[in-house]
CSV table of C-alpha atoms in Angstrom, one decimal:
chain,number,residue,atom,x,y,z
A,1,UNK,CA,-4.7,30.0,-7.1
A,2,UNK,CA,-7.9,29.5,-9.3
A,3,UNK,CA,-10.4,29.8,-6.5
A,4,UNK,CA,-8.2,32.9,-4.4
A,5,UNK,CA,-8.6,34.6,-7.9
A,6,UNK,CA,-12.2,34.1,-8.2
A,7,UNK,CA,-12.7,35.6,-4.4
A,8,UNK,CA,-11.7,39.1,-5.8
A,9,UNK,CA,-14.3,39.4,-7.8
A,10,UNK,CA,-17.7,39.6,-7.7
A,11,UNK,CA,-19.7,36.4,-8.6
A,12,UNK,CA,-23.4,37.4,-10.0
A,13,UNK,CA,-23.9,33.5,-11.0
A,14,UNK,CA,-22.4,30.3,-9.4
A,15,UNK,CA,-23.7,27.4,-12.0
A,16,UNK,CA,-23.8,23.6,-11.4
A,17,UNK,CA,-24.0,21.1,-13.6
A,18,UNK,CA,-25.0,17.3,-13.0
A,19,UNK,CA,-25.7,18.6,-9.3
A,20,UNK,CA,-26.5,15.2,-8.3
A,21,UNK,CA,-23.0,14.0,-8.0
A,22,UNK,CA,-23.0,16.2,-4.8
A,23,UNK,CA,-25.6,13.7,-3.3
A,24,UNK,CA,-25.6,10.2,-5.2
A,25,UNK,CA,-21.9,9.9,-6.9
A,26,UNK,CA,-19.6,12.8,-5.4
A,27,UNK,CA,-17.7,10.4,-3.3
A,28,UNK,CA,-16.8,8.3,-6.3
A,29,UNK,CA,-16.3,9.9,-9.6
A,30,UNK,CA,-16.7,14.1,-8.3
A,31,UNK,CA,-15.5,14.5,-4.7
A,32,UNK,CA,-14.6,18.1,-5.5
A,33,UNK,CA,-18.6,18.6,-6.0
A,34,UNK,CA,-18.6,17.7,-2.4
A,35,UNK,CA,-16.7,21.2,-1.5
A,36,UNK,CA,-19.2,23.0,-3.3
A,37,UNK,CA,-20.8,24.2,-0.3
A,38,UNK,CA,-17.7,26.0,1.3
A,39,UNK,CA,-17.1,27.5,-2.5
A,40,UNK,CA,-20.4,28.6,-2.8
A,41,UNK,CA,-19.7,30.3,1.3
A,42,UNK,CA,-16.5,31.8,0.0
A,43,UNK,CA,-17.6,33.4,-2.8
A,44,UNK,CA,-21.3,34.5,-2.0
A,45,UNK,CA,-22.6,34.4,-5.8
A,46,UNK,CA,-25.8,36.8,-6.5
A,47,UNK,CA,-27.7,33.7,-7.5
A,48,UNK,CA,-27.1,29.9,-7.5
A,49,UNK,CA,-28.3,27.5,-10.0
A,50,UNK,CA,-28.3,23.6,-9.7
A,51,UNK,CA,-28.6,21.7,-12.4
A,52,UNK,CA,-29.3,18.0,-13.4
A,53,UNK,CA,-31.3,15.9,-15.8
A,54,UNK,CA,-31.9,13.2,-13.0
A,55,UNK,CA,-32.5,13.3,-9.1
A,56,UNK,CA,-35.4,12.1,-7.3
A,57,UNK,CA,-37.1,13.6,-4.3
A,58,UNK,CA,-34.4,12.1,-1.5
A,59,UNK,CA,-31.9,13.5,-4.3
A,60,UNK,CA,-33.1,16.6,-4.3
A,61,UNK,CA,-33.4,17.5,-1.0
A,62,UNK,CA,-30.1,16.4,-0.6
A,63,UNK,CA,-28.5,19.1,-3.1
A,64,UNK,CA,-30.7,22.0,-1.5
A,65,UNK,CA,-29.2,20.6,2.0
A,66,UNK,CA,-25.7,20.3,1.2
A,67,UNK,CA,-25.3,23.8,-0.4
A,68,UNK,CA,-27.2,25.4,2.2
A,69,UNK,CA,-29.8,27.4,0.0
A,70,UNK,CA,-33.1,28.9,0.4
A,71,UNK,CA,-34.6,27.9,-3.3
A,72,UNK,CA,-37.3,27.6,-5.8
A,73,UNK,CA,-37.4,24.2,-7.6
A,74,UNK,CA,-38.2,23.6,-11.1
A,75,UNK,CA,-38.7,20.3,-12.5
A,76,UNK,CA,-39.8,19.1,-16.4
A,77,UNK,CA,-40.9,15.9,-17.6
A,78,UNK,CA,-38.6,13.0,-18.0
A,79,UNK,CA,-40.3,11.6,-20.9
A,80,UNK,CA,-38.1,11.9,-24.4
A,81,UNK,CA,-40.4,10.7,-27.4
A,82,UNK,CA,-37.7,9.5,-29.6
A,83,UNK,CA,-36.3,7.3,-27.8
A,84,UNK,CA,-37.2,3.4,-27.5
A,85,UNK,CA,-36.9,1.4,-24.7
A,86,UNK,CA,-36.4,-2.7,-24.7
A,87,UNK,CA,-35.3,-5.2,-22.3
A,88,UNK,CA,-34.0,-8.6,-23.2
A,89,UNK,CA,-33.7,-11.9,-21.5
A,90,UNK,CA,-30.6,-13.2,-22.0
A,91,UNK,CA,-29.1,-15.7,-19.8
A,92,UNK,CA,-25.3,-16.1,-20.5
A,93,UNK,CA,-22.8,-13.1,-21.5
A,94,UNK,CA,-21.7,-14.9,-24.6
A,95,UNK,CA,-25.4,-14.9,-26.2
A,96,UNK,CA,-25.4,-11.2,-25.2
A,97,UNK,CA,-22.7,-10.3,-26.9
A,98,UNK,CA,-24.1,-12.4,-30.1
A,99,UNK,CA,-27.7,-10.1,-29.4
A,100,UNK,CA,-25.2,-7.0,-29.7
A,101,UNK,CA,-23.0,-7.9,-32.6
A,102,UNK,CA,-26.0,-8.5,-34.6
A,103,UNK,CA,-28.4,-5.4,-33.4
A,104,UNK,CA,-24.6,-3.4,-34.4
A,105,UNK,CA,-24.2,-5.3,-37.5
A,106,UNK,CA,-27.7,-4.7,-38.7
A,107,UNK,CA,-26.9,-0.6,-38.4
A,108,UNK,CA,-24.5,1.5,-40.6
A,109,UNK,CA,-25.7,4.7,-38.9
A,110,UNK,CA,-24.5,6.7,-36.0
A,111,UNK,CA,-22.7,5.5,-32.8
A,112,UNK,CA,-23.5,3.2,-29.9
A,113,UNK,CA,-22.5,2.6,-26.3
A,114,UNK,CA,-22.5,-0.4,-24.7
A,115,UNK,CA,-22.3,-0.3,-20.5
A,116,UNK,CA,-21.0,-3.4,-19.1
A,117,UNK,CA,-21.4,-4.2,-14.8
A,118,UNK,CA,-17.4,-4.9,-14.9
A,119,UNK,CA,-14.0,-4.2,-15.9
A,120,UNK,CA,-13.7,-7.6,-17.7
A,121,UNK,CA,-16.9,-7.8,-19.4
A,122,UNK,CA,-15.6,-4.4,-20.7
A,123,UNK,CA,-12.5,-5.6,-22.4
A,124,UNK,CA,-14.2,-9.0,-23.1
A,125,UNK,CA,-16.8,-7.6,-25.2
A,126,UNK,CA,-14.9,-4.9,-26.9
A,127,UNK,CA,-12.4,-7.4,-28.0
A,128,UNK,CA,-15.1,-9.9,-29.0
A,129,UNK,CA,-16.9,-6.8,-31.2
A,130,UNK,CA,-13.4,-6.1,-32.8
A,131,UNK,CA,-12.8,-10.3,-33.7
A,132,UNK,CA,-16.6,-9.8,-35.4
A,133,UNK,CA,-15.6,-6.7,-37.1
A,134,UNK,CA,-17.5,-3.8,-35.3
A,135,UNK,CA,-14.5,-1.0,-34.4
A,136,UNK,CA,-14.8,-0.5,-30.8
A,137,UNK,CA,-12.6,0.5,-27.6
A,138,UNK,CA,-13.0,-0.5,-24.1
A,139,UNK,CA,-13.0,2.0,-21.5
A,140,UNK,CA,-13.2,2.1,-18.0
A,141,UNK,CA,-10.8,3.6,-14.7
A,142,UNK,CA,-8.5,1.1,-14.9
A,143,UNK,CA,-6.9,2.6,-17.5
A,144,UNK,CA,-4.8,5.5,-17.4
A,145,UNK,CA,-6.2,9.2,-18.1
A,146,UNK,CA,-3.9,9.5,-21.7
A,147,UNK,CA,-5.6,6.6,-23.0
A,148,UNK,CA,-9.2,7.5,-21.8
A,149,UNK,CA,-8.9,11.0,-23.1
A,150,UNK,CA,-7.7,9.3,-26.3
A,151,UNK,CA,-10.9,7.3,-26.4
A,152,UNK,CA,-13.0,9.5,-25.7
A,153,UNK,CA,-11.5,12.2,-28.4
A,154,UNK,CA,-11.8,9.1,-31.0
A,155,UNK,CA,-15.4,8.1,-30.4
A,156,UNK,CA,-16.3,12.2,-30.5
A,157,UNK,CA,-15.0,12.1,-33.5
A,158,UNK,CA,-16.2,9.5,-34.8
A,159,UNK,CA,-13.0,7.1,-35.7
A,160,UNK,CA,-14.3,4.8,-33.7
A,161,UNK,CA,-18.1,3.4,-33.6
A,162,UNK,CA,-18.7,1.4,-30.3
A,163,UNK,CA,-17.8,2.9,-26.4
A,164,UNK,CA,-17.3,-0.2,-24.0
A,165,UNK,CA,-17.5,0.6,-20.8
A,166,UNK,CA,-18.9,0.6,-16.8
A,167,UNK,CA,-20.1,3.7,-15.2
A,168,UNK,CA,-16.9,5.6,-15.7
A,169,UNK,CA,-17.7,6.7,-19.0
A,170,UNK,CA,-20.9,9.1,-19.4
A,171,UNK,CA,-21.0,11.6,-17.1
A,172,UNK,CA,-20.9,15.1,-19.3
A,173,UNK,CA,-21.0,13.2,-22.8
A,174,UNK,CA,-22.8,14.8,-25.0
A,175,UNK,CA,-22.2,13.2,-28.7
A,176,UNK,CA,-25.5,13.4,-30.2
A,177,UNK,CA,-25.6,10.9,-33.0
A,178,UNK,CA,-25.5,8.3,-30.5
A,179,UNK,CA,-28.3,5.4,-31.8
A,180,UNK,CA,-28.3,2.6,-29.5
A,181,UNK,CA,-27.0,2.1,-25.9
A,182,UNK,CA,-27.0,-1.5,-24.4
A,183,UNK,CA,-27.0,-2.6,-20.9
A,184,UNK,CA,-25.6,-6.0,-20.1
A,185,UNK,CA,-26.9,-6.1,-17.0
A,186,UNK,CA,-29.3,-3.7,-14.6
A,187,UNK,CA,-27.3,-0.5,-12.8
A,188,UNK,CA,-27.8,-0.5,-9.1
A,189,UNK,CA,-30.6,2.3,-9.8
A,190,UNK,CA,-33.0,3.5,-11.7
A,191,UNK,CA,-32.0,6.9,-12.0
A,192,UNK,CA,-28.7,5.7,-13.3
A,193,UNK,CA,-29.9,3.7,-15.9
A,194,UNK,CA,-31.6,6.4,-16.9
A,195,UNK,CA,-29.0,8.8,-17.0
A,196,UNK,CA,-26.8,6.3,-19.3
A,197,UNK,CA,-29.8,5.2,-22.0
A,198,UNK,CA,-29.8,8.9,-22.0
A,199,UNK,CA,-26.7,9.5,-23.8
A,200,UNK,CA,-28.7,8.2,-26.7
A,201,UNK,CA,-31.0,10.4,-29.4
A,202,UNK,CA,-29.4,13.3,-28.3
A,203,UNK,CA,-30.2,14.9,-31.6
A,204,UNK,CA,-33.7,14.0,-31.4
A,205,UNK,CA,-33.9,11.4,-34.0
A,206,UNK,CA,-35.0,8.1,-33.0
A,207,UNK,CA,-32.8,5.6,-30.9
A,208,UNK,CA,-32.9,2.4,-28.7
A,209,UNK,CA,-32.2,1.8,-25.2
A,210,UNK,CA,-31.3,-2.2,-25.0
A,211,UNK,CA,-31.5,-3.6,-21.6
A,212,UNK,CA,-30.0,-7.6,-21.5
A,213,UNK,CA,-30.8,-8.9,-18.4
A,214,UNK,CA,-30.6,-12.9,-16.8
């Protein structure tokens, strides 16, 4: 009903946002952004504008390919001043958690997210940073969409201070007092690293981007 009610009228802009789920994550987290295509057929917008903070040059060629347009591309620099990159050998997941706990406990300001590689290093480390006294909640797709909602609404409003979680948790979230985000562990790429260390500074004071690696 949504999308017959859109084809009666006429559609001067069709915008996309984080446009690189139709190449790199559709199929796992957006598959609707997948269909894109066929809406964008449908409804013949004026104009169509794609939009994404990271896709390289295999990514975007892939978005102009998929939704079938004839299109200028306009790209800005990647490079955020404020915030600070690290990366820190550490070899065993309990001595990590020790590197976070203190880094936390050291900081009474602002927010932080911690990304974890799995489900149980999610709820591991969220419960060990609850036994040490940091308030935090574990979040990932195995839990159900009432409790994620209510995490997410709780760390947006700041009743809780640490986000542990995998990949399921970042896309769209834009809480700007974010100060620290740790990675236990190296995404599969690049670009998704960077587009989770980028959830932090958002309000353009300084922050850290902690990479623990083995």
């Amino acid at each position: 009903g949504f999308f017959k009610n859109f084809k009666n009228l006429e559609i001067n802009l069709l915008a996309i946002d984080e446009a690189h789920c139709i190449s790199e994550w559709g199929h796992n987290f957006r598959p609707d952004y997948l269909n894109l295509y066929e809406v964008r057929k449908e409804l013949k917008p004026k104009r169509t504008l794609a939009m994404t903070a990271t896709a390289d040059d295999i990514v975007q060629q892939d978005i102009i390919k998929r939704l079938n347009m004839d299109c200028e591309k306009i790209l800005t620099g990647f490079n955020r001043p404020n915030l600070f990159f690290d990366n820190v050998l550490i070899t065993s997941e309990e001595k990590q958690n020790e590197y976070i706990l203190k880094s936390l406990s050291k900081s009474n300001e602002g927010s932080a997210i911690v990304y974890c590689r799995t489900r149980k290093s999610v709820e591991l480390t969220s419960e060990y940073l609850n036994n040490n006294g940091i308030n935090s909640l574990a979040y990932h797709a195995g839990f159900d969409s009432n409790y994620r909602r209510d995490a997410l609404d709780n760390f947006m409003a700041d009743n809780v201070d640490v986000i542990v979680a995998t990949t399921a948790f970042g896309m769209g979230i834009d809480k700007p007092d974010v100060r620290t985000v740790f990675h236990k562990g190296m995404p599969s790429r690049l670009e998704e690293y960077y587009q989770q260390a980028g959830r932090a500074g958002r309000d353009g004071k300084n922050a850290k981007c902690v990479l623990l690696y083995r």
